[in-house]
PDB file of C-alpha atoms and ligand atoms in Angstrom:
ATOM      1  CA  MET T  44      87.632  82.620  72.985  1.00 83.00           C
ATOM      2  CA  THR T  45      85.895  82.613  76.358  1.00 93.00           C
ATOM      3  CA  VAL T  46      84.502  79.506  78.025  1.00 98.00           C
ATOM      4  CA  LYS T  47      83.673  79.766  81.706  1.00 98.00           C
ATOM      5  CA  ILE T  48      81.797  77.197  83.752  1.00 98.00           C
ATOM      6  CA  ALA T  49      79.745  78.680  86.586  1.00 99.00           C
ATOM      7  CA  PRO T  50      78.300  76.198  89.096  1.00 98.00           C
ATOM      8  CA  SER T  51      74.978  77.419  90.499  1.00 98.00           C
ATOM      9  CA  ILE T  52      74.988  76.703  94.221  1.00 98.00           C
ATOM     10  CA  LEU T  53      71.178  76.529  94.208  1.00 98.00           C
ATOM     11  CA  SER T  54      71.591  72.824  93.474  1.00 98.00           C
ATOM     12  CA  ALA T  55      74.347  72.225  96.035  1.00 98.00           C
ATOM     13  CA  ASP T  56      73.521  70.338  99.226  1.00 98.00           C
ATOM     14  CA  ILE T  57      72.408  73.190 101.467  1.00 97.00           C
ATOM     15  CA  MET T  58      73.383  71.284 104.630  1.00 98.00           C
ATOM     16  CA  ASN T  59      76.846  70.714 103.182  1.00 98.00           C
ATOM     17  CA  LEU T  60      77.261  73.932 101.267  1.00 98.00           C
ATOM     18  CA  GLU T  61      80.846  74.605 102.342  1.00 98.00           C
ATOM     19  CA  ARG T  62      81.877  71.075 101.348  1.00 98.00           C
ATOM     20  CA  ASP T  63      80.226  71.422  97.930  1.00 98.00           C
ATOM     21  CA  VAL T  64      81.684  74.876  97.252  1.00 98.00           C
ATOM     22  CA  ARG T  65      85.196  73.724  98.141  1.00 98.00           C
ATOM     23  CA  ALA T  66      84.732  70.664  95.931  1.00 98.00           C
ATOM     24  CA  ALA T  67      83.506  72.725  92.965  1.00 98.00           C
ATOM     25  CA  ASP T  68      86.359  75.197  93.481  1.00 98.00           C
ATOM     26  CA  LYS T  69      88.916  72.375  93.430  1.00 98.00           C
ATOM     27  CA  ALA T  70      87.166  70.724  90.467  1.00 98.00           C
ATOM     28  CA  GLY T  71      87.839  73.801  88.323  1.00 98.00           C
ATOM     29  CA  ALA T  72      84.817  76.096  88.634  1.00 98.00           C
ATOM     30  CA  ASP T  73      85.706  79.407  86.955  1.00 98.00           C
ATOM     31  CA  VAL T  74      83.161  81.437  88.869  1.00 98.00           C
ATOM     32  CA  PHE T  75      80.308  80.762  91.311  1.00 99.00           C
ATOM     33  CA  HIS T  76      76.718  81.641  90.439  1.00 99.00           C
ATOM     34  CA  ILE T  77      74.544  82.684  93.385  1.00 99.00           C
ATOM     35  CA  ASP T  78      70.778  83.052  92.958  1.00 98.00           C
ATOM     36  CA  LEU T  79      69.010  85.580  95.180  1.00 98.00           C
ATOM     37  CA  MET T  80      65.198  85.134  95.042  1.00 98.00           C
ATOM     38  CA  ASP T  81      62.561  87.065  96.968  1.00 98.00           C
ATOM     39  CA  GLY T  82      59.347  85.097  96.376  1.00 98.00           C
ATOM     40  CA  ASN T  83      57.914  88.070  94.465  1.00 98.00           C
ATOM     41  CA  PHE T  84      59.880  88.576  91.295  1.00 98.00           C
ATOM     42  CA  VAL T  85      60.026  84.785  90.992  1.00 98.00           C
ATOM     43  CA  PRO T  86      57.763  82.186  92.643  1.00 98.00           C
ATOM     44  CA  ASN T  87      60.485  80.835  94.929  1.00 98.00           C
ATOM     45  CA  MET T  88      62.863  81.979  97.649  1.00 98.00           C
ATOM     46  CA  SER T  89      66.541  81.162  97.898  1.00 98.00           C
ATOM     47  CA  PHE T  90      69.643  82.823  99.236  1.00 97.00           C
ATOM     48  CA  SER T  91      69.793  86.315 100.708  1.00 96.00           C
ATOM     49  CA  PRO T  92      72.798  88.675 100.521  1.00 97.00           C
ATOM     50  CA  ALA T  93      74.294  87.133 103.688  1.00 97.00           C
ATOM     51  CA  ILE T  94      75.384  84.110 101.670  1.00 98.00           C
ATOM     52  CA  ILE T  95      77.886  86.244  99.742  1.00 98.00           C
ATOM     53  CA  ALA T  96      80.169  87.024 102.679  1.00 98.00           C
ATOM     54  CA  GLY T  97      80.050  83.346 103.637  1.00 98.00           C
ATOM     55  CA  MET T  98      81.041  82.302 100.127  1.00 98.00           C
ATOM     56  CA  ARG T  99      83.862  84.853 100.165  1.00 98.00           C
ATOM     57  CA  ARG T 100      85.353  83.085 103.190  1.00 97.00           C
ATOM     58  CA  VAL T 101      85.623  79.724 101.424  1.00 98.00           C
ATOM     59  CA  THR T 102      86.572  80.622  97.837  1.00 98.00           C
ATOM     60  CA  ASP T 103      88.669  83.193  95.994  1.00 98.00           C
ATOM     61  CA  LYS T 104      86.797  82.638  92.725  1.00 98.00           C
ATOM     62  CA  PRO T 105      84.601  85.426  91.347  1.00 98.00           C
ATOM     63  CA  LEU T 106      81.042  85.508  92.705  1.00 98.00           C
ATOM     64  CA  ASP T 107      78.263  86.312  90.230  1.00 98.00           C
ATOM     65  CA  ILE T 108      75.053  87.421  91.906  1.00 99.00           C
ATOM     66  CA  HIS T 109      71.861  86.700  89.972  1.00 99.00           C
ATOM     67  CA  MET T 110      69.289  89.091  91.434  1.00 98.00           C
ATOM     68  CA  MET T 111      65.802  87.637  91.066  1.00 98.00           C
ATOM     69  CA  ILE T 112      64.249  90.259  93.295  1.00 98.00           C
ATOM     70  CA  GLU T 113      62.002  93.268  93.036  1.00 98.00           C
ATOM     71  CA  ASN T 114      63.575  96.658  93.677  1.00 98.00           C
ATOM     72  CA  PRO T 115      67.130  95.418  93.031  1.00 98.00           C
ATOM     73  CA  ASP T 116      68.610  98.915  93.426  1.00 98.00           C
ATOM     74  CA  ALA T 117      68.010  98.738  97.183  1.00 98.00           C
ATOM     75  CA  TYR T 118      70.425  95.788  97.513  1.00 98.00           C
ATOM     76  CA  ILE T 119      73.166  96.607  95.012  1.00 98.00           C
ATOM     77  CA  LYS T 120      75.530  98.223  97.526  1.00 98.00           C
ATOM     78  CA  THR T 121      74.883  95.474 100.085  1.00 98.00           C
ATOM     79  CA  VAL T 122      75.807  92.656  97.713  1.00 98.00           C
ATOM     80  CA  ILE T 123      78.882  94.462  96.410  1.00 98.00           C
ATOM     81  CA  ASP T 124      80.111  95.268  99.927  1.00 98.00           C
ATOM     82  CA  ALA T 125      79.633  91.585 100.768  1.00 98.00           C
ATOM     83  CA  GLY T 126      81.957  90.531  97.952  1.00 98.00           C
ATOM     84  CA  ALA T 127      80.010  90.295  94.686  1.00 98.00           C
ATOM     85  CA  SER T 128      82.229  90.391  91.592  1.00 98.00           C
ATOM     86  CA  THR T 129      79.432  90.763  89.054  1.00 98.00           C
ATOM     87  CA  VAL T 130      75.841  91.797  89.718  1.00 99.00           C
ATOM     88  CA  LEU T 131      73.278  90.490  87.249  1.00 99.00           C
ATOM     89  CA  ILE T 132      70.005  92.422  87.177  1.00 98.00           C
ATOM     90  CA  HIS T 133      66.815  91.433  85.384  1.00 99.00           C
ATOM     91  CA  ALA T 134      65.603  94.004  82.868  1.00 98.00           C
ATOM     92  CA  GLU T 135      62.052  93.104  83.963  1.00 98.00           C
ATOM     93  CA  SER T 136      62.700  93.814  87.658  1.00 98.00           C
ATOM     94  CA  THR T 137      63.244  97.546  87.501  1.00 97.00           C
ATOM     95  CA  GLN T 138      61.700 100.448  85.629  1.00 95.00           C
ATOM     96  CA  HIS T 139      65.110 102.020  85.202  1.00 98.00           C
ATOM     97  CA  ILE T 140      67.550  99.308  84.219  1.00 98.00           C
ATOM     98  CA  TYR T 141      70.060 101.856  82.886  1.00 98.00           C
ATOM     99  CA  ARG T 142      70.229 103.459  86.314  1.00 98.00           C
ATOM    100  CA  SER T 143      70.592 100.075  88.044  1.00 98.00           C
ATOM    101  CA  ILE T 144      73.542  99.195  85.808  1.00 98.00           C
ATOM    102  CA  GLU T 145      75.141 102.573  86.526  1.00 98.00           C
ATOM    103  CA  LEU T 146      74.715 101.944  90.265  1.00 98.00           C
ATOM    104  CA  VAL T 147      76.486  98.582  90.040  1.00 98.00           C
ATOM    105  CA  LYS T 148      79.414 100.228  88.270  1.00 98.00           C
ATOM    106  CA  LYS T 149      79.487 103.117  90.705  1.00 98.00           C
ATOM    107  CA  TYR T 150      79.941 100.692  93.595  1.00 98.00           C
ATOM    108  CA  GLY T 151      82.789  98.971  91.783  1.00 98.00           C
ATOM    109  CA  ALA T 152      81.472  95.644  90.486  1.00 98.00           C
ATOM    110  CA  LYS T 153      80.963  94.323  86.966  1.00 98.00           C
ATOM    111  CA  ALA T 154      77.436  94.737  85.680  1.00 98.00           C
ATOM    112  CA  GLY T 155      75.217  92.408  83.728  1.00 98.00           C
ATOM    113  CA  VAL T 156      71.648  92.543  82.519  1.00 98.00           C
ATOM    114  CA  VAL T 157      69.406  89.461  82.509  1.00 99.00           C
ATOM    115  CA  VAL T 158      66.620  88.797  80.007  1.00 98.00           C
ATOM    116  CA  ASN T 159      63.813  86.331  80.671  1.00 98.00           C
ATOM    117  CA  PRO T 160      62.820  83.946  77.871  1.00 98.00           C
ATOM    118  CA  GLY T 161      59.902  86.216  76.897  1.00 98.00           C
ATOM    119  CA  THR T 162      61.888  89.460  76.941  1.00 98.00           C
ATOM    120  CA  PRO T 163      63.094  90.649  73.519  1.00 98.00           C
ATOM    121  CA  LEU T 164      66.753  91.592  73.100  1.00 98.00           C
ATOM    122  CA  GLU T 165      65.647  94.995  71.801  1.00 97.00           C
ATOM    123  CA  THR T 166      64.668  95.863  75.399  1.00 97.00           C
ATOM    124  CA  VAL T 167      68.317  95.907  76.465  1.00 97.00           C
ATOM    125  CA  LYS T 168      70.035  97.077  73.295  1.00 95.00           C
ATOM    126  CA  GLU T 169      70.742 100.572  74.596  1.00 96.00           C
ATOM    127  CA  LEU T 170      72.716  99.016  77.441  1.00 97.00           C
ATOM    128  CA  PHE T 171      75.189  97.247  75.170  1.00 96.00           C
ATOM    129  CA  PRO T 172      77.905  99.929  75.415  1.00 95.00           C
ATOM    130  CA  ILE T 173      77.866 100.039  79.242  1.00 96.00           C
ATOM    131  CA  ILE T 174      77.487  96.414  80.336  1.00 97.00           C
ATOM    132  CA  ASP T 175      80.006  93.649  80.929  1.00 98.00           C
ATOM    133  CA  ARG T 176      77.546  90.780  80.502  1.00 98.00           C
ATOM    134  CA  ILE T 177      74.178  89.764  79.115  1.00 98.00           C
ATOM    135  CA  LEU T 178      72.611  86.741  80.750  1.00 98.00           C
ATOM    136  CA  VAL T 179      70.064  85.015  78.535  1.00 99.00           C
ATOM    137  CA  MET T 180      67.687  82.933  80.662  1.00 99.00           C
ATOM    138  CA  THR T 181      67.162  79.592  78.973  1.00 99.00           C
ATOM    139  CA  VAL T 182      64.382  78.609  81.417  1.00 99.00           C
ATOM    140  CA  ASN T 183      61.800  80.696  83.249  1.00 98.00           C
ATOM    141  CA  PRO T 184      63.658  81.829  86.370  1.00 98.00           C
ATOM    142  CA  GLY T 185      62.959  80.533  89.862  1.00 98.00           C
ATOM    143  CA  PHE T 186      63.900  76.875  90.013  1.00 98.00           C
ATOM    144  CA  GLY T 187      66.795  74.564  89.282  1.00 98.00           C
ATOM    145  CA  GLY T 188      66.358  71.368  87.315  1.00 98.00           C
ATOM    146  CA  GLN T 189      64.102  72.715  84.548  1.00 98.00           C
ATOM    147  CA  THR T 190      64.298  71.848  80.869  1.00 98.00           C
ATOM    148  CA  PHE T 191      66.196  74.122  78.467  1.00 98.00           C
ATOM    149  CA  ILE T 192      63.857  76.078  76.160  1.00 98.00           C
ATOM    150  CA  PRO T 193      65.089  75.175  72.645  1.00 97.00           C
ATOM    151  CA  GLY T 194      64.068  78.483  71.024  1.00 97.00           C
ATOM    152  CA  MET T 195      66.620  80.320  73.159  1.00 98.00           C
ATOM    153  CA  THR T 196      69.460  79.103  70.953  1.00 98.00           C
ATOM    154  CA  LYS T 197      68.302  81.429  68.161  1.00 98.00           C
ATOM    155  CA  LYS T 198      68.107  84.308  70.629  1.00 98.00           C
ATOM    156  CA  ILE T 199      71.722  83.742  71.665  1.00 98.00           C
ATOM    157  CA  GLN T 200      72.723  83.630  68.013  1.00 98.00           C
ATOM    158  CA  ARG T 201      71.013  86.959  67.321  1.00 98.00           C
ATOM    159  CA  LEU T 202      72.658  88.497  70.358  1.00 97.00           C
ATOM    160  CA  ASP T 203      76.053  87.318  69.190  1.00 97.00           C
ATOM    161  CA  GLN T 204      75.407  88.821  65.761  1.00 96.00           C
ATOM    162  CA  LEU T 205      74.370  92.140  67.291  1.00 95.00           C
ATOM    163  CA  ARG T 206      77.524  92.105  69.412  1.00 95.00           C
ATOM    164  CA  GLN T 207      79.711  91.492  66.383  1.00 92.00           C
ATOM    165  CA  THR T 208      78.224  94.328  64.369  1.00 91.00           C
ATOM    166  CA  ALA T 209      79.127  96.945  66.968  1.00 81.00           C
ATOM    167  CA  ALA T 210      82.852  96.883  67.633  1.00 74.00           C
ATOM    168  CA  ASP T 211      82.645  98.863  70.878  1.00 77.00           C
ATOM    169  CA  ASP T 212      79.961  96.612  72.427  1.00 83.00           C
ATOM    170  CA  ASN T 213      82.177  94.416  74.506  1.00 91.00           C
ATOM    171  CA  PHE T 214      80.144  92.077  76.696  1.00 97.00           C
ATOM    172  CA  ASP T 215      80.138  88.368  77.430  1.00 98.00           C
ATOM    173  CA  ILE T 216      77.069  86.260  76.753  1.00 98.00           C
ATOM    174  CA  GLU T 217      75.977  84.002  79.596  1.00 98.00           C
ATOM    175  CA  VAL T 218      73.290  81.300  79.686  1.00 99.00           C
ATOM    176  CA  ASP T 219      71.415  79.972  82.716  1.00 99.00           C
ATOM    177  CA  GLY T 220      68.918  77.135  82.959  1.00 98.00           C
ATOM    178  CA  GLY T 221      68.857  73.544  81.777  1.00 98.00           C
ATOM    179  CA  ILE T 222      72.522  73.469  80.814  1.00 98.00           C
ATOM    180  CA  ASN T 223      73.943  69.970  80.368  1.00 98.00           C
ATOM    181  CA  SER T 224      76.400  68.264  78.016  1.00 98.00           C
ATOM    182  CA  GLU T 225      74.001  68.581  75.066  1.00 98.00           C
ATOM    183  CA  THR T 226      72.507  72.029  75.542  1.00 98.00           C
ATOM    184  CA  ILE T 227      75.912  73.565  76.286  1.00 98.00           C
ATOM    185  CA  ALA T 228      77.065  72.604  72.781  1.00 98.00           C
ATOM    186  CA  GLN T 229      74.101  74.403  71.193  1.00 98.00           C
ATOM    187  CA  CYS T 230      74.649  77.508  73.336  1.00 98.00           C
ATOM    188  CA  ALA T 231      78.395  77.605  72.731  1.00 98.00           C
ATOM    189  CA  LYS T 232      77.899  77.249  68.989  1.00 98.00           C
ATOM    190  CA  ALA T 233      75.358  80.071  69.108  1.00 98.00           C
ATOM    191  CA  GLY T 234      77.922  82.350  70.764  1.00 98.00           C
ATOM    192  CA  ALA T 235      77.593  81.987  74.542  1.00 98.00           C
ATOM    193  CA  ASP T 236      80.743  82.363  76.660  1.00 98.00           C
ATOM    194  CA  ILE T 237      79.708  81.705  80.268  1.00 98.00           C
ATOM    195  CA  PHE T 238      77.654  78.669  81.225  1.00 98.00           C
ATOM    196  CA  VAL T 239      75.731  78.344  84.474  1.00 99.00           C
ATOM    197  CA  ALA T 240      74.972  74.784  85.526  1.00 98.00           C
ATOM    198  CA  GLY T 241      73.245  73.681  88.717  1.00 98.00           C
ATOM    199  CA  SER T 242      71.511  70.323  88.772  1.00 98.00           C
ATOM    200  CA  TYR T 243      73.685  68.847  86.024  1.00 98.00           C
ATOM    201  CA  LEU T 244      76.839  69.477  88.053  1.00 98.00           C
ATOM    202  CA  PHE T 245      75.685  68.841  91.603  1.00 98.00           C
ATOM    203  CA  ASN T 246      73.307  65.922  91.013  1.00 96.00           C
ATOM    204  CA  GLY T 247      75.599  63.928  88.742  1.00 91.00           C
ATOM    205  CA  GLN T 248      76.936  60.552  89.858  1.00 91.00           C
ATOM    206  CA  ASP T 249      80.301  60.880  88.151  1.00 92.00           C
ATOM    207  CA  GLY T 250      81.692  63.723  90.250  1.00 94.00           C
ATOM    208  CA  LEU T 251      82.120  67.452  89.869  1.00 98.00           C
ATOM    209  CA  GLU T 252      85.526  67.363  88.247  1.00 98.00           C
ATOM    210  CA  SER T 253      84.527  65.105  85.381  1.00 97.00           C
ATOM    211  CA  ARG T 254      81.302  67.074  84.837  1.00 98.00           C
ATOM    212  CA  ILE T 255      83.045  70.477  84.827  1.00 98.00           C
ATOM    213  CA  ASP T 256      85.827  69.200  82.541  1.00 98.00           C
ATOM    214  CA  GLY T 257      83.243  67.540  80.322  1.00 98.00           C
ATOM    215  CA  LEU T 258      81.149  70.694  79.936  1.00 98.00           C
ATOM    216  CA  ARG T 259      84.237  72.772  79.248  1.00 98.00           C
ATOM    217  CA  SER T 260      85.543  70.497  76.520  1.00 98.00           C
ATOM    218  CA  VAL T 261      82.132  70.232  74.805  1.00 98.00           C
ATOM    219  CA  ALA T 262      81.828  74.040  74.825  1.00 98.00           C
ATOM    220  CA  LEU T 263      85.366  74.575  73.522  1.00 98.00           C
ATOM    221  CA  GLU T 264      84.823  72.086  70.747  1.00 98.00           C
ATOM    222  CA  ALA T 265      81.493  73.630  69.748  1.00 98.00           C
ATOM    223  CA  LYS T 266      83.155  77.029  69.493  1.00 96.00           C
ATOM    224  CA  GLN T 267      85.910  75.870  67.095  1.00 91.00           C
TER     225      GLN T 267
HETATM  226  C1  LIG I 313      67.049  79.387  87.918  1.00 94.19           C
HETATM  227  C2  LIG I 313      68.412  79.824  88.376  1.00 94.19           C
HETATM  228  C3  LIG I 313      69.521  78.976  87.935  1.00 94.19           C
HETATM  229  C4  LIG I 313      69.458  77.548  88.405  1.00 94.19           C
HETATM  230  C5  LIG I 313      69.889  76.728  87.228  1.00 94.19           C
HETATM  231  O1  LIG I 313      66.159  80.406  88.054  1.00 94.19           O
HETATM  232  O2  LIG I 313      68.665  81.132  87.912  1.00 94.19           O
HETATM  233  O3  LIG I 313      70.787  79.546  88.255  1.00 94.19           O
HETATM  234  O4  LIG I 313      70.248  77.238  89.507  1.00 94.19           O
HETATM  235  O5  LIG I 313      69.693  75.402  87.515  1.00 94.19           O
HETATM  236  P1  LIG I 313      69.822  74.258  86.432  1.00 94.19           P
HETATM  237  O6  LIG I 313      71.202  74.303  85.883  1.00 94.19           O
HETATM  238  O7  LIG I 313      69.527  73.021  87.218  1.00 94.19           O
HETATM  239  O8  LIG I 313      68.774  74.542  85.371  1.00 94.19           O
HETATM  240 ZN1  LIG I 314      70.692  81.879  88.123  1.00 94.19          ZN
END
């Protein structure tokens, strides 16, 4: 049974990013989630690929790159050379998602496809045999601190069922957006394995370690 907690550094203190990353690393983060946004694919801008090499200098944990950009193919090699472990590409951001996934694998990283709340799972079904991860967006992408969309729990459940019916489809299910101690239980029960959390982890008063531990134990319990 997989449960991984992935702090999203979008909600870290940008002026103290190194401090926050080291703290999250020490507090038990399994993997770091890095949002790249271009102001076109989503109505916000965030980190650019340069952040990845910087992150690589301060943590040995895997780095998951969430590409919220148009023309993602043009940046796949750059982010992998910089140290990306997994590259997550939106199905809606490219006309040829199959090719994008193949490119990620060719350059030696793990590949994941991301589906927006309004994108049906059927859109990415043909990718099941070649991907390592499906990231189900549980908010509309672009901003931290939004509210979890309740209907996404059913979508995760359906994805988990589809995964179980095909023995050779071996991917993890990840969720991103509005994850806290309540929504993580619903997602874990529905079949999610990897849980991105930004504002809940970095804006909490009780410290990163207790929040990461807390999320992990709720998820593990929900999966029993
Ligand atoms: C939103 C980003 C998320 C964001 C999540 O588009 O993809 O990774 O940081 O933030 P929270 O956990 O605050 O919803
Ligand atoms: Zn993200």
